[in-house]
Coordinates of C-alpha atoms and ligand atoms in Angstrom, one line a residue:
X554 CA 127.1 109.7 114.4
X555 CA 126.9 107.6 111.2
X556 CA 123.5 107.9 109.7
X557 CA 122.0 106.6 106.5
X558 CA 118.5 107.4 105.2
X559 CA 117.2 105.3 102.6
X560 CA 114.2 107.2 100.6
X561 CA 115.4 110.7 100.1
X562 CA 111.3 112.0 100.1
X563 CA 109.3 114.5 102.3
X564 CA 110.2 112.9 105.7
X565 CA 113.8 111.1 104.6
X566 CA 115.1 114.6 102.9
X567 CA 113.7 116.6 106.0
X568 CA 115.5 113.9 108.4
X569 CA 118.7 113.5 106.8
X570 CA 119.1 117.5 106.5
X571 CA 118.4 118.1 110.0
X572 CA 120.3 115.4 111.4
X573 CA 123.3 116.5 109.6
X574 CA 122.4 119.8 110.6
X575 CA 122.8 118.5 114.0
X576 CA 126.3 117.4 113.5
X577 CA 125.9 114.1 112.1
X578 CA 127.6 112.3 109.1
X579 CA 124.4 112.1 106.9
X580 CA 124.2 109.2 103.9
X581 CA 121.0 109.3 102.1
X582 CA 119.7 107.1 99.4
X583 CA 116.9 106.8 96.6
X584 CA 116.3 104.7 93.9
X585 CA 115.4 107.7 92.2
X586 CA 118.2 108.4 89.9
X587 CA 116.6 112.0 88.8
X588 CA 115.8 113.3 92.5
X589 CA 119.7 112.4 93.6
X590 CA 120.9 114.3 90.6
X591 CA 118.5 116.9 91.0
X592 CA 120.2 117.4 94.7
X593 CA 123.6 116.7 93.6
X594 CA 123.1 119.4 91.7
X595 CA 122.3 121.8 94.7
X596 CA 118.6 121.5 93.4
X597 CA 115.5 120.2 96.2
X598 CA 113.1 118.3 94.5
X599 CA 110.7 119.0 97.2
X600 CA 109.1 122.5 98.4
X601 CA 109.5 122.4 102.3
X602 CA 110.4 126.4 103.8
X603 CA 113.9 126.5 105.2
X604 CA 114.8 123.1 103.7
X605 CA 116.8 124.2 100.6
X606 CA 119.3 126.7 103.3
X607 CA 120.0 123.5 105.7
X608 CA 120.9 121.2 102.6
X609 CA 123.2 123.4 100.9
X610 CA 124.6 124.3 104.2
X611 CA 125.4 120.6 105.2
X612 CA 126.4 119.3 101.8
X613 CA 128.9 122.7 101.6
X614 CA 130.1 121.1 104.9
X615 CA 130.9 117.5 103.7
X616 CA 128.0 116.1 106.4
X617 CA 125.2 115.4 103.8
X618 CA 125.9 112.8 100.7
X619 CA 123.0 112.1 98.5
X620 CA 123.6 108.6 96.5
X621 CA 122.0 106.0 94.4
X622 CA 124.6 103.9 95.8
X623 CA 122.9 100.9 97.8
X624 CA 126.3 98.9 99.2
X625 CA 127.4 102.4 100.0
X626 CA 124.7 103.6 102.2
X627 CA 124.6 100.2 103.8
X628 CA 128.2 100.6 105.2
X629 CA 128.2 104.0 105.9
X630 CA 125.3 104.2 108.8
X631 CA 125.3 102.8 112.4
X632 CA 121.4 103.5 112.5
X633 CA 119.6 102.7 109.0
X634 CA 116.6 105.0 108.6
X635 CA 113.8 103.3 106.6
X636 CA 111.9 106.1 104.9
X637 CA 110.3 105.1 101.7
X638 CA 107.1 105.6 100.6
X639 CA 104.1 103.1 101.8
X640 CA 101.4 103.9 99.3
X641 CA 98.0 101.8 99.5
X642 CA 97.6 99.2 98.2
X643 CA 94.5 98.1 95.8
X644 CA 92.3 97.2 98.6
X645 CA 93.4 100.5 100.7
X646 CA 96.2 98.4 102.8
X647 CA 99.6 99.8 103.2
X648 CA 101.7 98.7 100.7
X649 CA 105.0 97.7 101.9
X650 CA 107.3 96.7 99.1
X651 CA 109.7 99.3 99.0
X652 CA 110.3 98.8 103.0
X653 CA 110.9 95.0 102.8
X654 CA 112.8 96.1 99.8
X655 CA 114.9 98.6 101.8
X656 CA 115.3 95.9 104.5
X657 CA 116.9 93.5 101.9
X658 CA 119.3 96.0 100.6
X659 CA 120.2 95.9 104.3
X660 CA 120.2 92.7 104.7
X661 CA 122.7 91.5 101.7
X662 CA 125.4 94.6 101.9
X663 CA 125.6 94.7 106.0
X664 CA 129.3 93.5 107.9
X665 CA 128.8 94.8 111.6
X666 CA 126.0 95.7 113.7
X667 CA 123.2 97.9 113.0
X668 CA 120.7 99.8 114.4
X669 CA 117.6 99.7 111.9
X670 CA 114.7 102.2 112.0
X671 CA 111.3 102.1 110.6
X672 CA 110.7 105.9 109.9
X673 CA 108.1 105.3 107.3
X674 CA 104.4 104.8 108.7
X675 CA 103.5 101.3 108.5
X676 CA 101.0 98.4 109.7
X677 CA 101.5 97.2 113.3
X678 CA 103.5 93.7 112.7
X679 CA 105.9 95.8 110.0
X680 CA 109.1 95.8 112.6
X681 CA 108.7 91.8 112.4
X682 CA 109.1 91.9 108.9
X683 CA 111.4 94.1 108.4
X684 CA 114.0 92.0 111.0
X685 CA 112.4 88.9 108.9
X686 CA 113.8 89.9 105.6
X687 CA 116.9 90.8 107.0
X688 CA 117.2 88.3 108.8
X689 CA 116.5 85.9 105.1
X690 CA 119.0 88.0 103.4
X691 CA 121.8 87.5 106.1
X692 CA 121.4 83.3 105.9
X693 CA 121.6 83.6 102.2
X694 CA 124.8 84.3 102.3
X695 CA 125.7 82.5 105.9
X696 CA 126.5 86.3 107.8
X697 CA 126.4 86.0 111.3
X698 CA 125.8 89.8 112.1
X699 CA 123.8 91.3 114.8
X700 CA 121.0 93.5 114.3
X701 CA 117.7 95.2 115.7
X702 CA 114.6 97.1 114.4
X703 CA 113.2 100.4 115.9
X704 CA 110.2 101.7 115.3
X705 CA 110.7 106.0 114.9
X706 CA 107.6 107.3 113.5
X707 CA 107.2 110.4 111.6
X708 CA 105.3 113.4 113.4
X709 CA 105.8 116.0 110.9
X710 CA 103.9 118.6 108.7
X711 CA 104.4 119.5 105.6
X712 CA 104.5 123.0 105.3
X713 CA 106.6 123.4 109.0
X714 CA 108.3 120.0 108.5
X715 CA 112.2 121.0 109.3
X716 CA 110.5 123.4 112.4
X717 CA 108.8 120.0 113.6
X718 CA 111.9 117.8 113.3
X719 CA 113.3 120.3 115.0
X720 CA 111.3 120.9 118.0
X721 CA 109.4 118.0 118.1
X722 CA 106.5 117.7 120.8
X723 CA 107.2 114.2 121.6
X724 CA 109.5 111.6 119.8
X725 CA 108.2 107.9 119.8
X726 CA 110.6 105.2 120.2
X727 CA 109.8 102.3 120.1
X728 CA 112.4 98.7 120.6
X729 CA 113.1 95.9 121.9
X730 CA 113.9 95.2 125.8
X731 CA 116.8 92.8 125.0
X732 CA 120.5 93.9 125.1
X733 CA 120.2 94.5 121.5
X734 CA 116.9 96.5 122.2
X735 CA 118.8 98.1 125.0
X736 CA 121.7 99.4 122.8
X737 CA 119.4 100.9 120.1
X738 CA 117.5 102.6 123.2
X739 CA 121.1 104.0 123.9
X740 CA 122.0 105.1 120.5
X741 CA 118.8 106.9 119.7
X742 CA 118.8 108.8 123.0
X743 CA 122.0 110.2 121.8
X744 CA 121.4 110.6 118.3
X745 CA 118.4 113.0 119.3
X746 CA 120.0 114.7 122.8
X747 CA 120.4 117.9 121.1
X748 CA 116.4 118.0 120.5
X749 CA 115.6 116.6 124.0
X750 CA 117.4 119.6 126.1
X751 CA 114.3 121.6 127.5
X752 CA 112.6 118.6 128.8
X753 CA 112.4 114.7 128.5
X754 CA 110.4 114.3 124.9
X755 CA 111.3 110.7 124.3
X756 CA 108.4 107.7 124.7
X757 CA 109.9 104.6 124.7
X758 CA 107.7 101.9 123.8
X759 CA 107.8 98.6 122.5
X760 CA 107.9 98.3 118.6
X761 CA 104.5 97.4 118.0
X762 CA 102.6 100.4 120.0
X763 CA 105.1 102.6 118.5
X764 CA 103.8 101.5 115.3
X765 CA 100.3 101.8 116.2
X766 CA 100.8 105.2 117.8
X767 CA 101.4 106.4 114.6
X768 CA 97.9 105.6 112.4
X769 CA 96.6 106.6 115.9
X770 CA 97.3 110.0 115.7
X771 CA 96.3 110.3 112.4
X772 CA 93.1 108.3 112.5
X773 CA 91.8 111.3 115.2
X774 CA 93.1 114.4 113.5
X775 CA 91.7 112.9 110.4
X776 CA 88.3 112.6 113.0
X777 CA 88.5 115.9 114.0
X778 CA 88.1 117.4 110.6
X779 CA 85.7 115.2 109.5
X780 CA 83.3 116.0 112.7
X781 CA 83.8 119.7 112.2
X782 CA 83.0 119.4 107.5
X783 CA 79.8 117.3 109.1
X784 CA 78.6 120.0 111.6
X785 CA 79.5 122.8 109.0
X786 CA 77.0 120.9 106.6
X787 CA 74.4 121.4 109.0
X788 CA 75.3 124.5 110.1
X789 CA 74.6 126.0 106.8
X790 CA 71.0 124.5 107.3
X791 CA 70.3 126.2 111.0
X792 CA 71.6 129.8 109.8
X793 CA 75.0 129.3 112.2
X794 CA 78.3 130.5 112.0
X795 CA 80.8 127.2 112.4
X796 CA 83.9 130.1 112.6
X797 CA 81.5 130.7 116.0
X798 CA 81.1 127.4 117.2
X799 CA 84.9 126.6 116.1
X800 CA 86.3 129.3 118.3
X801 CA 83.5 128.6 121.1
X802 CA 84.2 124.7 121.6
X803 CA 88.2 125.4 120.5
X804 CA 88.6 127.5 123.4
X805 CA 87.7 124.1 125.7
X806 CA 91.1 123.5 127.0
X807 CA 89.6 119.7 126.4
X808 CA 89.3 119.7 122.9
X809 CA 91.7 122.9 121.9
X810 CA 91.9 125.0 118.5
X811 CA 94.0 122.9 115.8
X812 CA 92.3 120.3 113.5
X813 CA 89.0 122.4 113.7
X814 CA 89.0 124.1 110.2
X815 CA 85.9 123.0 108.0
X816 CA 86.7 122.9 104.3
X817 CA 87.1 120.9 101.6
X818 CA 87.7 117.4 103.1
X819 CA 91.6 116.7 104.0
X820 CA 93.7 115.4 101.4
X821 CA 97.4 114.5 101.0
X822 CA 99.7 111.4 101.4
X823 CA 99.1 110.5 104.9
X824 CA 95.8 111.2 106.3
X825 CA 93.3 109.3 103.8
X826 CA 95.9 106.6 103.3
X827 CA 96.7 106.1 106.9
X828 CA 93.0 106.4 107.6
X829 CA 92.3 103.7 105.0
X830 CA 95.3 101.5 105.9
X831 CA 94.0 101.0 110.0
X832 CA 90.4 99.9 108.6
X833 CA 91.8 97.6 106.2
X834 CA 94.4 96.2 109.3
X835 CA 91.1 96.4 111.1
X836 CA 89.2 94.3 109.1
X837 CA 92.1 91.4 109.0
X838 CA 91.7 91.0 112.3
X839 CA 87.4 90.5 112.2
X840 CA 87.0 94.4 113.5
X841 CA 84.9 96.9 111.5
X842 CA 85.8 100.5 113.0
X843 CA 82.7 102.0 112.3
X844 CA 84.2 105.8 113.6
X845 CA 87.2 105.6 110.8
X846 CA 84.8 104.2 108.5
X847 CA 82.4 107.2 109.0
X848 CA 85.5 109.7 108.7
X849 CA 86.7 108.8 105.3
X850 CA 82.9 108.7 103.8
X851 CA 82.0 111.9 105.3
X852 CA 85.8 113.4 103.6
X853 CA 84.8 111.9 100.4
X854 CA 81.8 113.7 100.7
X855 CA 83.2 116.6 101.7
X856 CA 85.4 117.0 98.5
X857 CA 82.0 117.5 96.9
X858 CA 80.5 120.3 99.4
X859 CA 82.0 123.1 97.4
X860 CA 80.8 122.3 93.8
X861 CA 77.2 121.5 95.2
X862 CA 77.1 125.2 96.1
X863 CA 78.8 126.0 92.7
X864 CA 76.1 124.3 90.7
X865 CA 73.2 125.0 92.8
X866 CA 73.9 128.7 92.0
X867 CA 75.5 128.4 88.3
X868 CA 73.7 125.1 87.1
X869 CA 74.4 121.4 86.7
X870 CA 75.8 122.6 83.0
X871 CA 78.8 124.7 83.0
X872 CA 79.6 125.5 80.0
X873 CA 80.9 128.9 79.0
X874 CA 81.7 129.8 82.3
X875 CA 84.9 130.2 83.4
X876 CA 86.5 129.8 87.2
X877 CA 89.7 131.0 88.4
X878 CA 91.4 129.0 91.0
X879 CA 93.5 129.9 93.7
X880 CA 95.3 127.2 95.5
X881 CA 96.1 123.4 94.4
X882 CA 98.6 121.9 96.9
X883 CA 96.6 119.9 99.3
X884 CA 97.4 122.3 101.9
X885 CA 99.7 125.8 102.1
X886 CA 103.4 125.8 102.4
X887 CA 104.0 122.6 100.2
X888 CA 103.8 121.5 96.8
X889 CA 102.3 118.4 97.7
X890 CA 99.2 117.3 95.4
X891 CA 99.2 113.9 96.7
X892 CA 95.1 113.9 97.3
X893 CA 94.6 117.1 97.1
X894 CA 90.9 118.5 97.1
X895 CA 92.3 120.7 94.0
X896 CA 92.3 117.7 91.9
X897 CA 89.0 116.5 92.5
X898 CA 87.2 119.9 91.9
X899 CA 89.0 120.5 88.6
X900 CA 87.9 117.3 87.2
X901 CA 84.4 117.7 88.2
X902 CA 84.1 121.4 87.1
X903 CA 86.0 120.2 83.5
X904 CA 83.6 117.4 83.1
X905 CA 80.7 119.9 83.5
X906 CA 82.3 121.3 80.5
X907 CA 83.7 125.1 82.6
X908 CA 87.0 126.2 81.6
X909 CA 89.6 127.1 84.6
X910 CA 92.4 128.6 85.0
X911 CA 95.0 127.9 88.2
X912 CA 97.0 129.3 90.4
X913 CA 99.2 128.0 93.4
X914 CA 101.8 129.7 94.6
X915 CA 104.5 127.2 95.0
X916 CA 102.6 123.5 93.2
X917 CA 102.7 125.0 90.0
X918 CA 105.0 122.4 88.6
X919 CA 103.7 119.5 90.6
X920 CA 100.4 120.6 89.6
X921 CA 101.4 120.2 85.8
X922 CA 102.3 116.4 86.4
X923 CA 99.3 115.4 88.4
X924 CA 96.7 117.0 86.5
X925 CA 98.6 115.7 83.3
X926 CA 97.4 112.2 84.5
X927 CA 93.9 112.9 85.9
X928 CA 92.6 115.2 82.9
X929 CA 94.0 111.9 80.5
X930 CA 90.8 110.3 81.6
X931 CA 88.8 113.5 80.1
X932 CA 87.8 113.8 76.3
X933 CA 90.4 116.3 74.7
X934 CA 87.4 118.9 74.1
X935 CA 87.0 119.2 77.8
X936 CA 90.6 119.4 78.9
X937 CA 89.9 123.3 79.5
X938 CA 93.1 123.9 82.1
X939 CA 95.3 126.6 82.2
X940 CA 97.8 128.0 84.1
X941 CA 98.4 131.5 85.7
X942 CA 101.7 132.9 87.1
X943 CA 99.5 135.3 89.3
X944 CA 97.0 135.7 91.6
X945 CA 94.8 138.1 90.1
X946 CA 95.4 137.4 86.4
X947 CA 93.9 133.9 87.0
X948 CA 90.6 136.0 87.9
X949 CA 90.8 138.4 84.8
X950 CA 87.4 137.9 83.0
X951 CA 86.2 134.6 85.5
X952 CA 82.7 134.0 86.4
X953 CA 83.7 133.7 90.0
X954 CA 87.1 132.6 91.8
X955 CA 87.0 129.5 94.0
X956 CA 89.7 129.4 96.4
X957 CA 91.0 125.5 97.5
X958 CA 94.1 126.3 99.5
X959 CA 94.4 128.0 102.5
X960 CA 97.5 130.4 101.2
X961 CA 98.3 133.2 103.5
X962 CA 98.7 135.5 100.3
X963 CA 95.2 135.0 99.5
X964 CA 93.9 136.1 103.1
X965 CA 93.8 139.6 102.3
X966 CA 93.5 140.4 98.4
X967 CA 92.5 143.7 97.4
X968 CA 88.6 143.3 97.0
X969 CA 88.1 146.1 94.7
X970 CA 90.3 145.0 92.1
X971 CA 89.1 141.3 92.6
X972 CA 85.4 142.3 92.0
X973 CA 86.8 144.6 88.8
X974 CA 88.4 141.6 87.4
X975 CA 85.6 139.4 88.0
X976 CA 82.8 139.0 85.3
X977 CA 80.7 138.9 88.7
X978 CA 81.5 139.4 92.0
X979 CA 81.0 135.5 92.9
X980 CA 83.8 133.9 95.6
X981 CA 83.0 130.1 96.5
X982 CA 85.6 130.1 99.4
X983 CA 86.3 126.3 100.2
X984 CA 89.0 127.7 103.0
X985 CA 87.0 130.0 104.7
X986 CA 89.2 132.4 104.5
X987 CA 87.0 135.3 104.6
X988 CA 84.2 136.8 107.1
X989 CA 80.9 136.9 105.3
X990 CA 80.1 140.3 106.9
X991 CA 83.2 142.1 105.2
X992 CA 81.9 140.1 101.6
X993 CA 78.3 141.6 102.3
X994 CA 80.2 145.2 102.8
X995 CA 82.5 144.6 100.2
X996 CA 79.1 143.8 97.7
X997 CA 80.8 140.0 97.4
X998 CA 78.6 137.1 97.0
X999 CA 80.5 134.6 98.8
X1000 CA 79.8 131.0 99.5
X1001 CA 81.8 129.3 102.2
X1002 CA 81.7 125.6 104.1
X1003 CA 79.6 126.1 107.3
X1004 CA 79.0 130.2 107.1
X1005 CA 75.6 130.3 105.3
X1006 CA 73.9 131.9 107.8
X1007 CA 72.0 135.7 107.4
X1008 CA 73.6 136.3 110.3
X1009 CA 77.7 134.7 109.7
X1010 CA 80.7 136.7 110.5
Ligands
LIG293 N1 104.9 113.3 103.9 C1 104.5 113.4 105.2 O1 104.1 114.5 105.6 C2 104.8 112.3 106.2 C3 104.7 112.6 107.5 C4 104.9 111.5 108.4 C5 105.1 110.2 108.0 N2 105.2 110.0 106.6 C6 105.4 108.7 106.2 O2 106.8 108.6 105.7 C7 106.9 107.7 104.6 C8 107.6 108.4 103.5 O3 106.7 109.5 103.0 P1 107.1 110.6 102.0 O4 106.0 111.6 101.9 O5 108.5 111.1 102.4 O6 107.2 109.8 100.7 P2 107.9 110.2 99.3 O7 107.2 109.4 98.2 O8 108.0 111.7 99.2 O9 109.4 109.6 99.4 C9 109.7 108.2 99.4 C10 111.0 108.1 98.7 O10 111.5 106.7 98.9 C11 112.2 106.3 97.7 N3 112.3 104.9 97.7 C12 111.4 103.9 97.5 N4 112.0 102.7 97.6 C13 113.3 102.9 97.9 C14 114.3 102.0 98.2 N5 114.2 100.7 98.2 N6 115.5 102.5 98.5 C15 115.7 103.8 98.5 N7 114.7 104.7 98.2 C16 113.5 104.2 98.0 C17 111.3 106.9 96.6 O11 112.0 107.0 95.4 C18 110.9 108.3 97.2 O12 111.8 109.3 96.8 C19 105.5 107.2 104.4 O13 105.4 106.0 105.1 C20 104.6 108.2 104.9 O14 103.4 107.7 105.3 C21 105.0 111.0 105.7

């Protein structure tokens, strides 16, 4: 099949690779000059495992085109993928100019039928606006051309995205019932037949609950974490374990292990942007989610668990000391540091005038950009940042390491050279990543989220 993605991101790289890994003739577009030369190029502007083999495989093959090219794209797909970015918007809406924008592009180039789908996560109402602006652009110039909008919405993770395209759990479609509707229906069952062999995974929906599906699913994993920071806040106060009471209520076929993990508060581009985006849509219509409400205030809080524990043991005033960092992505396996805790803990441990030095093992270099823009709000003299290229030279000399990203190369570090490195043998472990029985053993002062009890691990 014919396939154009327009927004050649997280989601629209990971969807145009693997459907042209699936056989498909794969346009895909961007406005973004430097990230389409950066792949024409054979370069991935993106860190996503396996991603970089299935694009140079499919470009080598002649199915994947990456273009800047807007009348191109337009002609070349059957189905029109809409995945651009839908930031928030000052008051915490989703911001959806670059999808109406993508939607006029449509709308002026198009000559036959197509199929268009709203990839990107967006407001319930969004399908309506999409087929309006096409619909605007197609008067302009008097075409008479058929069309309809799908909603498809993104399920993936960063960090396993091309395994989740893959072998998704469910895929949401959601269209209209009319004989346009019908033939969209048609066309997405076959475009995703090869991922729907083992058993029936497609939902079809109308377009609006397809929409709303969406912020659903991440409004209650963002819920999840939040309950479990909250209860690990208290359970430092009644001396219990939350890794106990994690793997005792996880094991309640119910409620089930994922989403459980206390830690630094989630971060990202989806959850507290999708979180904030159903309160605001919420509020438009007169209702005031108190639960989603609740869930962003107790993550904002969250981010500031950690660095409680680091000044109630080293002092409001941190100058001279020095912290070593591992982790800065807003979660492992991606370079992502949209939102990520990272940020937020830097800032606050710069302004308290500590020095730190990073390390991440993939985000270095989107790491550089973002903190480029949050330390400009600092005073030069406390811009104290550096970088390491290694795990353990970041904690050469430190006061303590604080680890922010849950990196499986930092499960298992070599404790004696950690605590020979280290000024003092200080860990503030905002991952959890280690039992507080083995620290004891190891002569390790660690602080964790949830695990201050005498008797923990
Ligand atoms: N990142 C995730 O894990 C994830 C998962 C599921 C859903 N989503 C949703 O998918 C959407 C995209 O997210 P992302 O993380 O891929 O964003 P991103 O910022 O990585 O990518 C968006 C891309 O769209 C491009 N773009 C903007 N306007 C354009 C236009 N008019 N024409 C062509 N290209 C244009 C941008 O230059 C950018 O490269 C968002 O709505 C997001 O909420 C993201």
């Amino acid at each position: 099949m014919k396939i154009t993605v327009i927004g050649s991101g997280y989601v629209g790289l990971v969807t145009g690779a693997c459907l042209a890994e699936l056989g498909n003739s794969v346009f895909c577009l961007d406005v973004d000059a430097r990230k389409i030369d950066i792949l024409n190029n054979g370069g991935v502007p993106i860190y996503e495992p396996g991603l970089k083999e299935i694009i140079e495989r499919n470009r080598a093959a002649g199915r994947l085109t990456f273009s800047t090219d807007v009348a191109a794209s337009v002609a070349h797909g059957d189905i029109q993928f809409i995945a651009v970015g839908t930031p928030p918007d000052e008051d915490g809406s989703a911001d959806l100019q670059y999808v109406v924008a993508a939607a006029r592009n449509i709308g002026r180039h198009m000559t036959a039928f197509k199929v268009v789908v709203d990839k990107s996560t967006v407001p319930v109402g969004t399908g309506e606006k999409v087929r309006a602006a096409i619909a605007e652009e197609l008067a302009a110039r008097g075409a008479d051309v058929g069309v309809t909008v799908v909603s498809n919405p993104e399920f993936l993770k960063e960090g396993a995205a091309v395994d989740d395209f893959m072998r998704p759990d469910r895929i949401v479609i959601g269209a209209d019932t009319d004989a346009a509707g019908q033939q969209a229906r048609d066309k997405m069952r076959e475009l995703y037949a090869p991922l729907n062999r083992n058993h029936e995974r497609i939902l079809y929906m109308d377009v609006r609950s397809a929409e709303f599906t969406k912020y659903a699913a991440n409004a209650m994993l963002a819920t999840r974490i939040s309950f479990m920071n909250e209860l690990a806040n208290l359970a430092d106060k009644l001396d219990v374990d939350i890794e106990n009471v994690r793997k005792g209520i996880g094991s309640d076929p119910r409620i089930g292990f994922s989403f459980l993990y206390a830690g630094t508060g989630y971060g990202g581009s989806c959850f507290p942007k999708d979180v904030q985006a159903l309160v605001r849509s919420a509020g438009e219509f007169g209702q005031h989610l108190e639960i989603l409400h609740a869930v962003e205030s107790v993550n904002n809080q969250q981010k500031q668990i950690l660095l409680g524990k680091i000044t109630a043991r080293l002092g409001e005033d941190l100058s001279g000391k020095t912290f070593a960092m591992w982790g800065l992505a807003f979660k492992p396996n991606t370079d992502d540091m949209r939102a990520a805790p990272s940020r937020v803990m830097v800032k606050e441990l710069l302004k308290r005038g500590a020095k730190v030095v990073a390390f991440d093992p993939v985000s270095m270099e989107e790491a550089r950009h973002a903190f480029e823009l949050d330390l400009a709000e600092l005073p030069a003299e406390q811009r104290r940042l550096s970088y390491s290229d290694a795990p353990m030279s970041a904690v050469d000399g430190a006061d303590a390491l604080i680890i922010m990203t849950e990196w499986k190369a930092f499960k298992s570090p070599d404790f004696g050279a950690l605590k020979a490195a280290l000024s003092q043998p200080l860990i503030f472990d905002g991952r959890n990543l280690y039992e507080p029985a083995t620290m004891r053993k190891e002569g390790v002062e660690y602080h964790a989220i949830g695990r201050a009890g005498k008797h923990a691990g």
